[in-house]
XYZ file of C-alpha atoms in Angstrom:
624
model
C -46.291 36.295 10.984
C -43.124 36.716 8.944
C -40.426 34.075 8.525
C -38.100 35.726 11.041
C -40.768 35.654 13.748
C -41.499 31.988 13.012
C -37.859 31.064 13.360
C -37.459 33.088 16.570
C -40.617 31.486 18.033
C -39.342 27.997 17.221
C -35.943 28.752 18.772
C -37.690 30.194 21.859
C -39.621 26.952 22.278
C -36.386 25.013 22.180
C -34.848 27.345 24.772
C -37.860 26.984 27.068
C -37.668 23.221 26.763
C -33.999 23.341 27.761
C -34.867 25.603 30.721
C -37.605 23.203 31.892
C -35.321 20.198 31.603
C -32.466 22.018 33.349
C -34.742 23.250 36.163
C -36.169 19.778 36.696
C -32.691 18.244 36.830
C -31.418 20.933 39.220
C -34.393 20.391 41.547
C -33.850 16.650 41.603
C -30.135 17.102 42.298
C -30.966 19.422 45.175
C -33.364 16.851 46.671
C -30.698 14.169 46.367
C -28.302 16.466 48.253
C -30.919 16.952 50.978
C -31.332 13.174 51.311
C -27.586 12.701 51.688
C -27.404 15.542 54.202
C -30.233 14.027 56.264
C -28.494 10.658 56.319
C -25.358 12.314 57.692
C -27.172 14.545 60.197
C -29.605 11.855 61.415
C -27.489 8.752 61.674
C -23.843 9.437 60.983
C -23.409 11.490 64.218
C -25.066 8.717 66.265
C -22.813 6.091 64.681
C -19.705 8.128 65.561
C -21.009 8.722 69.123
C -21.663 4.991 69.621
C -18.186 4.101 68.399
C -16.622 6.722 70.681
C -18.688 5.447 73.657
C -17.390 1.923 73.039
C -13.850 3.243 72.865
C -14.242 5.202 76.144
C -15.806 2.181 77.816
C -12.824 0.041 76.761
C -10.450 2.576 78.296
C -12.429 2.533 81.600
C -12.190 -1.234 81.704
C -8.423 -0.893 81.233
C -8.382 1.543 84.184
C -10.029 -1.143 86.323
C -7.269 -3.559 85.368
C -4.633 -0.955 86.347
C -6.369 -0.509 89.730
C -6.446 -4.274 90.249
C -2.698 -4.386 89.575
C -1.999 -1.665 92.133
C -1.793 1.457 89.944
C -4.822 3.103 91.499
C -3.909 6.709 90.885
C -3.304 6.078 87.183
C -6.552 4.098 87.039
C -8.494 6.951 88.634
C -7.077 9.524 86.223
C -7.855 7.348 83.187
C -11.312 6.534 84.541
C -12.202 10.232 84.983
C -10.945 11.195 81.514
C -12.814 8.516 79.610
C -15.919 8.755 81.811
C -16.170 12.400 80.740
C -15.730 11.436 77.104
C -18.350 8.695 77.410
C -20.826 11.107 78.969
C -20.208 13.697 76.225
C -20.736 11.135 73.445
C -23.768 9.767 75.264
C -25.251 13.274 75.367
C -24.726 13.631 71.562
C -26.499 10.337 70.961
C -29.310 11.233 73.344
C -29.805 14.586 71.601
C -29.942 12.919 68.125
C -32.720 10.355 68.475
C -34.120 9.864 64.938
C -34.957 6.187 64.562
C -37.795 4.078 66.050
C -36.599 2.263 69.242
C -33.535 4.471 69.557
C -34.932 6.224 72.688
C -35.344 2.870 74.449
C -31.750 1.979 73.635
C -30.607 5.366 75.018
C -32.514 4.786 78.265
C -31.022 1.318 78.591
C -27.529 2.721 78.088
C -28.218 5.446 80.731
C -29.434 2.889 83.248
C -26.614 0.431 82.632
C -24.074 3.286 82.618
C -25.204 4.504 86.056
C -25.034 0.953 87.432
C -21.584 0.476 85.950
C -20.373 3.784 87.417
C -21.642 2.799 90.934
C -20.009 -0.617 90.796
C -16.779 0.944 89.469
C -16.748 3.502 92.300
C -17.285 0.743 94.886
C -14.429 -1.191 93.300
C -12.112 1.808 93.517
C -13.168 2.504 97.112
C -12.327 -1.026 98.108
C -8.995 -0.820 96.346
C -8.222 2.467 98.120
C -9.201 1.041 101.496
C -6.868 -1.881 101.103
C -4.035 0.419 100.067
C -4.538 2.945 102.929
C -4.710 0.325 105.753
C -1.768 -1.464 107.430
C -0.328 -4.194 105.271
C -1.462 -7.707 106.267
C 0.926 -9.353 108.731
C 1.372 -12.527 106.833
C 1.159 -13.989 103.374
C -2.182 -15.658 104.004
C -3.898 -12.392 104.885
C -2.366 -10.658 101.844
C -3.661 -13.468 99.667
C -7.148 -13.069 101.120
C -7.030 -9.326 100.436
C -6.011 -9.901 96.762
C -8.791 -12.428 96.360
C -11.314 -9.893 97.684
C -10.208 -7.283 95.084
C -10.485 -9.836 92.309
C -13.981 -10.692 93.453
C -15.039 -7.041 93.139
C -13.449 -6.831 89.667
C -15.250 -10.014 88.644
C -18.591 -8.465 89.648
C -17.763 -5.331 87.590
C -16.994 -7.200 84.336
C -20.559 -8.444 83.519
C -21.902 -4.908 83.864
C -19.147 -3.688 81.503
C -20.117 -6.280 78.889
C -23.774 -5.364 79.198
C -23.088 -1.645 78.754
C -20.767 -2.375 75.840
C -23.517 -4.512 74.220
C -25.953 -1.591 74.633
C -23.544 0.733 72.774
C -23.096 -1.862 70.019
C -26.873 -2.104 69.727
C -27.103 1.675 69.268
C -24.326 1.509 66.655
C -25.993 -1.249 64.630
C -29.395 0.437 64.877
C -28.057 3.607 63.234
C -25.947 1.677 60.692
C -28.964 -0.310 59.577
C -30.907 2.937 59.313
C -28.133 4.488 57.185
C -28.103 1.438 54.908
C -31.892 1.484 54.520
C -31.886 5.218 53.761
C -29.042 4.745 51.289
C -30.992 2.053 49.439
C -34.071 4.249 49.493
C -32.047 7.168 48.137
C -30.606 4.943 45.406
C -34.097 3.925 44.383
C -35.267 7.518 44.370
C -32.213 8.526 42.302
C -32.888 5.734 39.804
C -36.518 6.771 39.543
C -35.567 10.406 39.022
C -32.957 9.382 36.466
C -35.521 7.523 34.400
C -38.028 10.344 34.791
C -35.407 12.865 33.654
C -34.446 10.605 30.733
C -38.108 10.221 29.804
C -38.636 13.960 29.975
C -35.524 14.605 27.861
C -36.674 12.034 25.299
C -40.122 13.583 25.184
C -38.642 17.035 24.673
C -36.315 15.719 21.924
C -39.191 14.031 20.100
C -41.352 17.115 20.498
C -38.473 19.288 19.237
C -37.914 17.070 16.228
C -41.596 17.075 15.441
C -41.687 20.852 15.742
C -38.573 21.192 13.564
C -40.069 18.848 10.960
C -43.349 20.760 10.899
C -41.579 24.104 10.717
C -39.170 22.887 8.022
C -42.084 21.505 6.014
C -43.935 24.800 6.245
C -40.816 26.665 5.107
C -39.538 24.191 2.504
C -42.873 23.324 0.891
C -43.290 26.754 -0.759
C -39.619 26.667 -1.785
C -40.154 23.270 -3.420
C -43.146 24.633 -5.267
C -41.015 27.580 -6.336
C -38.259 25.238 -7.527
C -40.716 23.048 -9.428
C -42.181 26.091 -11.152
C -38.681 27.293 -12.030
C -37.905 23.919 -13.594
C -41.106 24.063 -15.608
C -40.364 27.579 -16.824
C -36.789 26.562 -17.670
C -38.227 23.717 -19.712
C -40.362 26.173 -21.669
C -43.659 25.990 -19.734
C -44.229 29.682 -19.065
C -47.733 29.053 -17.742
C -46.357 27.646 -14.483
C -47.326 29.566 -11.340
C -46.549 29.376 -7.666
C -49.375 29.216 -5.103
C -49.135 32.016 -2.535
C -50.165 30.437 0.787
C -48.583 32.857 3.286
C -47.717 36.514 3.733
C -44.180 36.061 5.008
C -40.996 36.579 2.994
C -41.530 33.344 1.052
C -45.067 34.404 0.186
C -43.768 37.756 -1.041
C -41.087 35.933 -3.065
C -43.719 33.664 -4.627
C -45.894 36.660 -5.562
C -42.964 38.479 -7.153
C -41.970 35.277 -8.924
C -45.414 35.014 -10.481
C -45.096 38.633 -11.635
C -41.718 37.854 -13.197
C -43.139 34.793 -14.977
C -45.950 36.950 -16.346
C -43.438 39.480 -17.693
C -41.487 36.645 -19.323
C -44.659 35.349 -20.963
C -45.375 38.800 -22.351
C -41.825 39.112 -23.617
C -41.948 35.634 -25.131
C -44.810 36.635 -27.363
C -42.889 39.590 -28.825
C -40.314 39.463 -31.637
C -37.632 40.870 -29.395
C -38.352 38.159 -26.886
C -37.918 35.508 -29.528
C -34.584 37.013 -30.541
C -33.438 37.165 -26.938
C -34.486 33.572 -26.378
C -32.595 32.443 -29.478
C -29.524 34.342 -28.341
C -29.739 32.962 -24.825
C -30.193 29.429 -26.151
C -27.143 29.784 -28.386
C -25.033 31.227 -25.579
C -26.179 28.525 -23.170
C -25.285 25.817 -25.683
C -21.818 27.308 -26.197
C -21.237 27.807 -22.461
C -22.224 24.215 -21.706
C -19.549 22.781 -23.997
C -16.662 21.113 -22.195
C -14.116 22.091 -24.868
C -12.954 25.718 -25.331
C -14.904 27.685 -27.967
C -13.904 31.012 -29.533
C -16.494 32.967 -31.548
C -15.209 35.719 -33.840
C -16.884 38.162 -36.188
C -16.217 38.527 -39.912
C -13.122 40.635 -39.137
C -11.563 37.985 -36.886
C -12.278 39.843 -33.633
C -13.455 37.943 -30.564
C -17.151 38.228 -29.726
C -17.565 35.366 -27.248
C -15.524 32.943 -25.128
C -17.157 30.073 -23.283
C -16.031 29.298 -19.673
C -13.576 26.627 -20.855
C -11.926 29.137 -23.207
C -11.822 31.796 -20.460
C -9.650 29.473 -18.371
C -7.024 29.608 -21.167
C -7.297 33.068 -22.715
C -8.815 35.161 -19.925
C -12.279 36.529 -19.282
C -14.635 37.397 -22.122
C -15.048 40.978 -20.891
C -11.304 41.594 -21.198
C -10.911 40.031 -24.666
C -14.135 41.032 -26.414
C -13.398 43.061 -29.532
C -9.719 42.104 -29.720
C -8.294 40.312 -32.791
C -8.068 36.584 -32.202
C -4.337 36.663 -33.000
C -3.818 39.046 -30.064
C -5.348 36.787 -27.431
C -4.309 33.410 -28.883
C -1.155 31.831 -27.560
C -0.479 30.023 -30.810
C -0.482 31.451 -34.328
C -2.200 28.302 -35.583
C -5.448 29.564 -34.077
C -5.196 32.929 -35.802
C -4.164 31.244 -39.059
C -7.073 28.790 -38.927
C -9.574 31.601 -38.277
C -8.136 33.682 -41.089
C -8.206 30.697 -43.477
C -11.811 29.837 -42.570
C -12.922 33.454 -43.101
C -10.988 33.722 -46.381
C -12.021 30.413 -47.923
C -15.409 30.244 -46.129
C -14.780 26.547 -45.619
C -14.159 24.554 -42.442
C -10.512 24.240 -41.379
C -9.561 21.140 -39.431
C -5.985 20.479 -38.405
C -4.765 16.897 -38.606
C -1.592 15.212 -37.436
C 0.929 15.990 -34.739
C 1.841 19.428 -36.124
C -1.738 20.640 -35.756
C -1.900 19.764 -32.055
C -1.837 22.825 -29.779
C -0.131 22.478 -26.396
C -1.853 24.954 -24.030
C -1.548 25.452 -20.269
C -4.778 24.930 -18.310
C -4.805 25.220 -14.500
C -1.039 24.881 -14.345
C -0.838 21.734 -16.473
C -0.240 21.368 -20.199
C -3.039 19.898 -22.271
C -3.213 19.048 -25.984
C -5.967 20.443 -28.227
C -6.989 19.771 -31.829
C -8.176 22.761 -33.861
C -11.550 22.946 -35.620
C -12.676 26.212 -37.248
C -16.013 26.618 -39.059
C -17.330 29.790 -40.771
C -20.763 31.112 -39.732
C -23.353 32.404 -42.244
C -26.707 34.072 -41.822
C -29.941 33.064 -43.522
C -28.817 34.799 -46.713
C -25.490 32.908 -46.739
C -23.511 36.030 -45.842
C -20.396 35.462 -43.743
C -20.903 36.716 -40.178
C -17.933 35.166 -38.407
C -16.295 31.919 -37.396
C -16.484 29.405 -34.555
C -13.250 27.796 -33.379
C -13.430 24.640 -31.285
C -10.380 23.380 -29.401
C -10.946 19.648 -28.939
C -9.149 18.309 -25.876
C -7.194 15.227 -26.983
C -4.803 15.035 -24.026
C -5.957 11.543 -23.105
C -5.573 10.361 -26.706
C -2.044 11.745 -26.843
C -1.215 9.979 -23.604
C -2.549 6.693 -24.980
C -0.473 7.139 -28.135
C 2.582 7.884 -26.031
C 2.108 4.744 -23.970
C 1.588 2.649 -27.097
C 4.686 4.102 -28.735
C 6.786 3.468 -25.636
C 5.524 -0.094 -25.456
C 6.218 -0.725 -29.151
C 9.681 0.814 -28.889
C 10.565 -1.233 -25.818
C 9.217 -4.470 -27.288
C 10.999 -3.906 -30.613
C 14.266 -3.102 -28.905
C 14.100 -6.166 -26.698
C 13.299 -8.439 -29.646
C 16.232 -7.283 -31.758
C 18.855 -9.354 -29.921
C 17.024 -12.733 -29.981
C 15.943 -12.114 -33.580
C 19.552 -11.431 -34.609
C 20.567 -14.700 -32.998
C 17.827 -16.570 -34.859
C 18.811 -14.950 -38.169
C 22.452 -15.860 -37.621
C 21.514 -19.467 -36.893
C 19.330 -19.708 -39.988
C 22.055 -18.207 -42.196
C 24.646 -20.628 -40.803
C 22.339 -23.550 -41.489
C 21.689 -22.378 -45.036
C 25.416 -22.002 -45.657
C 25.877 -25.689 -44.788
C 27.914 -25.192 -41.644
C 26.221 -28.208 -40.052
C 26.320 -30.500 -43.067
C 24.220 -31.157 -46.130
C 20.513 -30.280 -45.932
C 17.671 -32.060 -47.620
C 15.422 -30.208 -50.007
C 12.672 -30.100 -47.413
C 15.025 -28.717 -44.785
C 16.341 -26.161 -47.270
C 12.761 -25.082 -48.048
C 11.867 -24.744 -44.375
C 15.003 -22.719 -43.607
C 14.363 -20.443 -46.588
C 10.876 -19.771 -45.264
C 12.347 -19.083 -41.815
C 14.864 -16.677 -43.311
C 12.166 -14.763 -45.170
C 10.024 -14.538 -42.040
C 13.018 -13.360 -40.009
C 13.742 -10.685 -42.619
C 10.133 -9.518 -42.531
C 10.176 -9.484 -38.735
C 13.451 -7.560 -38.713
C 11.994 -4.984 -41.096
C 8.887 -4.728 -38.932
C 10.950 -4.014 -35.816
C 13.058 -1.436 -37.632
C 9.898 0.282 -38.835
C 8.429 0.194 -35.333
C 11.585 1.692 -33.850
C 11.688 4.390 -36.494
C 8.012 5.202 -35.977
C 8.479 5.372 -32.204
C 11.419 7.737 -32.569
C 9.485 9.985 -34.952
C 6.398 10.112 -32.692
C 8.556 10.738 -29.607
C 10.360 13.588 -31.343
C 13.720 11.804 -31.177
C 14.116 11.814 -34.976
C 13.685 15.479 -35.792
C 14.277 16.329 -39.472
C 17.635 17.902 -40.254
C 16.349 20.574 -42.606
C 18.397 21.780 -45.549
C 17.574 23.610 -48.757
C 17.399 21.354 -51.794
C 15.865 21.534 -55.229
C 12.508 19.743 -55.307
C 13.247 18.358 -58.802
C 16.670 17.044 -57.699
C 15.110 15.442 -54.626
C 12.527 13.555 -56.738
C 14.915 12.443 -59.509
C 17.440 11.119 -56.988
C 14.793 9.091 -55.224
C 13.401 7.729 -58.523
C 16.853 6.609 -59.702
C 17.055 4.058 -56.867
C 13.436 2.918 -57.244
C 13.299 2.443 -61.010
C 14.903 -1.068 -61.047
C 12.291 -2.354 -58.568
C 9.399 -0.911 -60.588
C 10.624 -2.199 -63.950
C 11.354 -5.621 -62.450
C 7.585 -5.927 -61.866
C 6.829 -5.047 -65.502
C 5.562 -1.545 -64.676
C 6.467 1.871 -66.065
C 7.781 4.616 -63.788
C 7.020 8.136 -65.042
C 8.305 11.406 -63.541
C 6.723 14.836 -64.063
C 8.823 17.388 -62.186
C 9.070 20.847 -63.813
C 12.536 22.330 -64.059
C 11.424 25.611 -62.445
C 10.324 23.979 -59.173
C 11.475 25.979 -56.169
C 13.777 24.689 -53.465
C 12.294 23.120 -50.329
C 13.471 22.913 -46.705
C 13.520 19.182 -45.940
C 15.523 16.321 -44.503
C 16.606 14.657 -47.709
C 16.913 11.128 -46.343
C 13.504 11.224 -44.680
C 11.659 12.602 -47.717
C 13.362 10.030 -49.988
C 12.055 7.407 -47.582
C 8.525 8.830 -47.969
C 8.767 8.645 -51.764
C 10.203 5.118 -51.539
C 7.360 3.995 -49.221
C 4.689 5.407 -51.549
C 6.255 3.857 -54.678
C 6.696 0.449 -52.999
C 3.109 0.649 -51.814
C 2.002 1.368 -55.404
C 4.056 -1.614 -56.674
C 2.245 -3.933 -54.226
C -1.197 -2.828 -55.449
C -0.463 -2.525 -59.189
C -0.042 -5.533 -61.466
C -0.275 -3.827 -64.866
C 0.144 -0.234 -65.999
C 2.290 2.548 -64.649
C 3.366 4.478 -61.571
C 3.716 8.232 -61.919
C 5.517 10.744 -59.684
C 4.570 14.373 -60.305
C 5.206 17.663 -58.539
C 3.762 21.154 -58.690
C 4.085 24.362 -56.712
C 1.098 25.505 -54.597
C 1.437 28.829 -52.768
C 4.093 28.262 -50.076
C 4.378 24.515 -50.691
C 5.430 21.998 -53.290
C 2.908 19.177 -53.758
C 4.351 15.775 -54.669
C 1.958 13.079 -55.944
C 2.516 9.337 -56.420
C -0.249 7.737 -58.499
C -0.774 4.244 -59.864
C -3.185 2.386 -62.120
C -3.857 -0.406 -59.671
C -7.069 -1.804 -58.268
C -7.607 1.137 -55.917
C -8.567 1.284 -52.236
C -12.078 0.321 -51.132
C -13.988 3.280 -49.578
C -14.192 1.537 -46.212
C -10.389 1.595 -45.856
C -9.767 5.197 -46.959
C -10.400 6.863 -43.527
C -7.933 4.448 -41.864
C -5.307 4.032 -44.574
C -2.686 5.961 -42.545
C -3.344 4.044 -39.319
C -0.828 1.528 -38.003
C -0.946 -2.041 -39.401
C -3.758 -1.292 -41.850
C -3.474 -3.365 -45.043
C -5.944 -3.423 -47.895
C -6.945 -6.981 -48.907
C -5.620 -8.213 -52.238
C -2.131 -6.718 -52.014
C 0.991 -8.802 -52.526
C 2.798 -9.971 -49.405
C 5.716 -8.172 -47.895
C 4.190 -5.157 -46.130
C 3.271 -4.858 -42.455
C 1.073 -1.749 -42.639
C 3.547 0.802 -41.233
C 4.939 2.446 -44.379
C 2.103 4.937 -44.799
C 2.043 5.667 -41.071
C 5.751 6.474 -41.069
C 5.367 8.571 -44.220
C 2.538 10.571 -42.658
C 4.583 11.227 -39.490
C 7.614 12.373 -41.521
C 5.567 14.715 -43.729
C 3.789 16.282 -40.746
C 7.112 16.712 -38.943
C 8.174 18.821 -41.935
C 5.065 20.975 -41.604
C 3.265 19.413 -44.553
C 0.135 17.365 -45.114
C -0.475 14.032 -46.827
C -3.737 12.849 -48.383
C -5.075 10.052 -50.553
C -7.590 9.845 -53.386
C -8.744 6.514 -54.753
C -11.593 4.780 -56.500
C -12.083 1.052 -56.982
C -10.558 -0.021 -60.296
C -9.185 3.455 -61.097
C -5.968 3.488 -59.144
C -4.751 5.529 -56.184
C -3.012 8.882 -55.766
C -1.088 9.913 -52.643
C -0.198 13.593 -52.365
C 2.027 15.271 -49.770
C 3.230 18.845 -49.450
C 6.657 20.246 -48.536
C 7.357 23.809 -47.384
C 9.328 26.070 -49.708
C 12.662 27.491 -48.702
C 12.181 30.928 -47.147
C 12.422 33.586 -49.800
C 11.824 31.249 -52.750
C 8.809 31.580 -54.943
């Protein structure tokens, strides 16, 4: 039996169960309708007949009263009309005897009715005789005649009450029968309801059991198939699926075992090993969350993982194209070209190396990493470019910068007030100060100056990071730029007993920079060298490198411990042992300024051998 037949058979069983339950319910409803119909046909007609008989009997009694009062003709007409109605209703009741004792009640009503009719006729005859004769000659005789009529009426009334009681008995007999049958029908309905509910529950349980058994028989082979697939995926190619049926699932299991056998045969061959290695590499690349671009030795695209396809398009459309053609930013093409040329990894650092790319309608920030690929013989075969998603890091930096800028701005006003108060006190505006007070106020003034410098640095750094302090680029001689900056710094260096040396060749090309910002970078680096150098010299040198001019500031100080080198450009980082005065923002600001100019800044240091900071500046276009 195939799977389709099994499913159809199971559905057919469910349909048959519904038919059985529906037929049972319809049969019970029909029986309930028959019970209700029997109650109406057996007792309801008798109840109506008894009520009508009582009504007709009441009207006949009223006719007797009319006759007693002298309206004989009206009484006779009313008597005939309601006697006919009584007889018709009595016939209906007599023809619908359904309850025990009802026939005796009918016979009693017939007997009492006949007696009542005879007495009523005698009463009317007497009334007619008194009306047809000569009127009594005197009042006494008329009074005797009226008393005689009343006597006949008085004899008629007990028979009326008896007949009326007989009709009431018939009415109550049928009403009690209706009530008893109604209670019996209610009990039968309740019993059928519970039986129907029990049957429905049994069918539901049986259906669930059948569904569970059928699902187990269908799903069990699929689970075995899934487990074998997992084992084969994990490398266990000896896994097999047991074929326990001849339906579609059994055929699938048999074909699956054949496929696994073919894979095992392929695995043992060299081509299979190559395919497996290729598939493993592609699976590893595809599973990466960050976009990955693989290029050959000529810089043409060979593979894009799914994350990269969301940015640059499908791999089938871009395969074989130069990476510069599909990339939305020339930094990617430049990094790939540099990695292939130098055969060294290229990693962009700083804000200028961040790539803003649109992904799913929103802009995200990526950091570029390009690494050359070599074969076993160290021959260059291509490059792998990884775009590291740093959107969340950029957002955190933005929030921190906004917080620092807001806090610094809000602190400027109260700090200015404090500085003004300290200066006024030091100037003696409130009277003479003791030496101790003078010392305390001097310390307060120095701390206020340091705090003011800190807030200015924080505001400047926030503006640079937010892009509000873009460099105003202008062409200037690199040598002139360095000598001008040194002229203002020399007094500070020599005041510390240090030598300041400058090595800037005359033939240095012009650079495109913001003069004030680059002078600030040089000033920060020299001041930093002063803080870490107690004896020796500070040297500023410059040289031209390709399309950049490299400026170096070196000292003969104690150097930077290796643990601090990776974080030396981070905010508020200070190397132990330096003289006081810095807050750890000078190098951070310098790095931001240099990167805003399109350059890079780096540091080289060894304990006890001094430190050298080097930053690059782009040449003016056309200079060389």
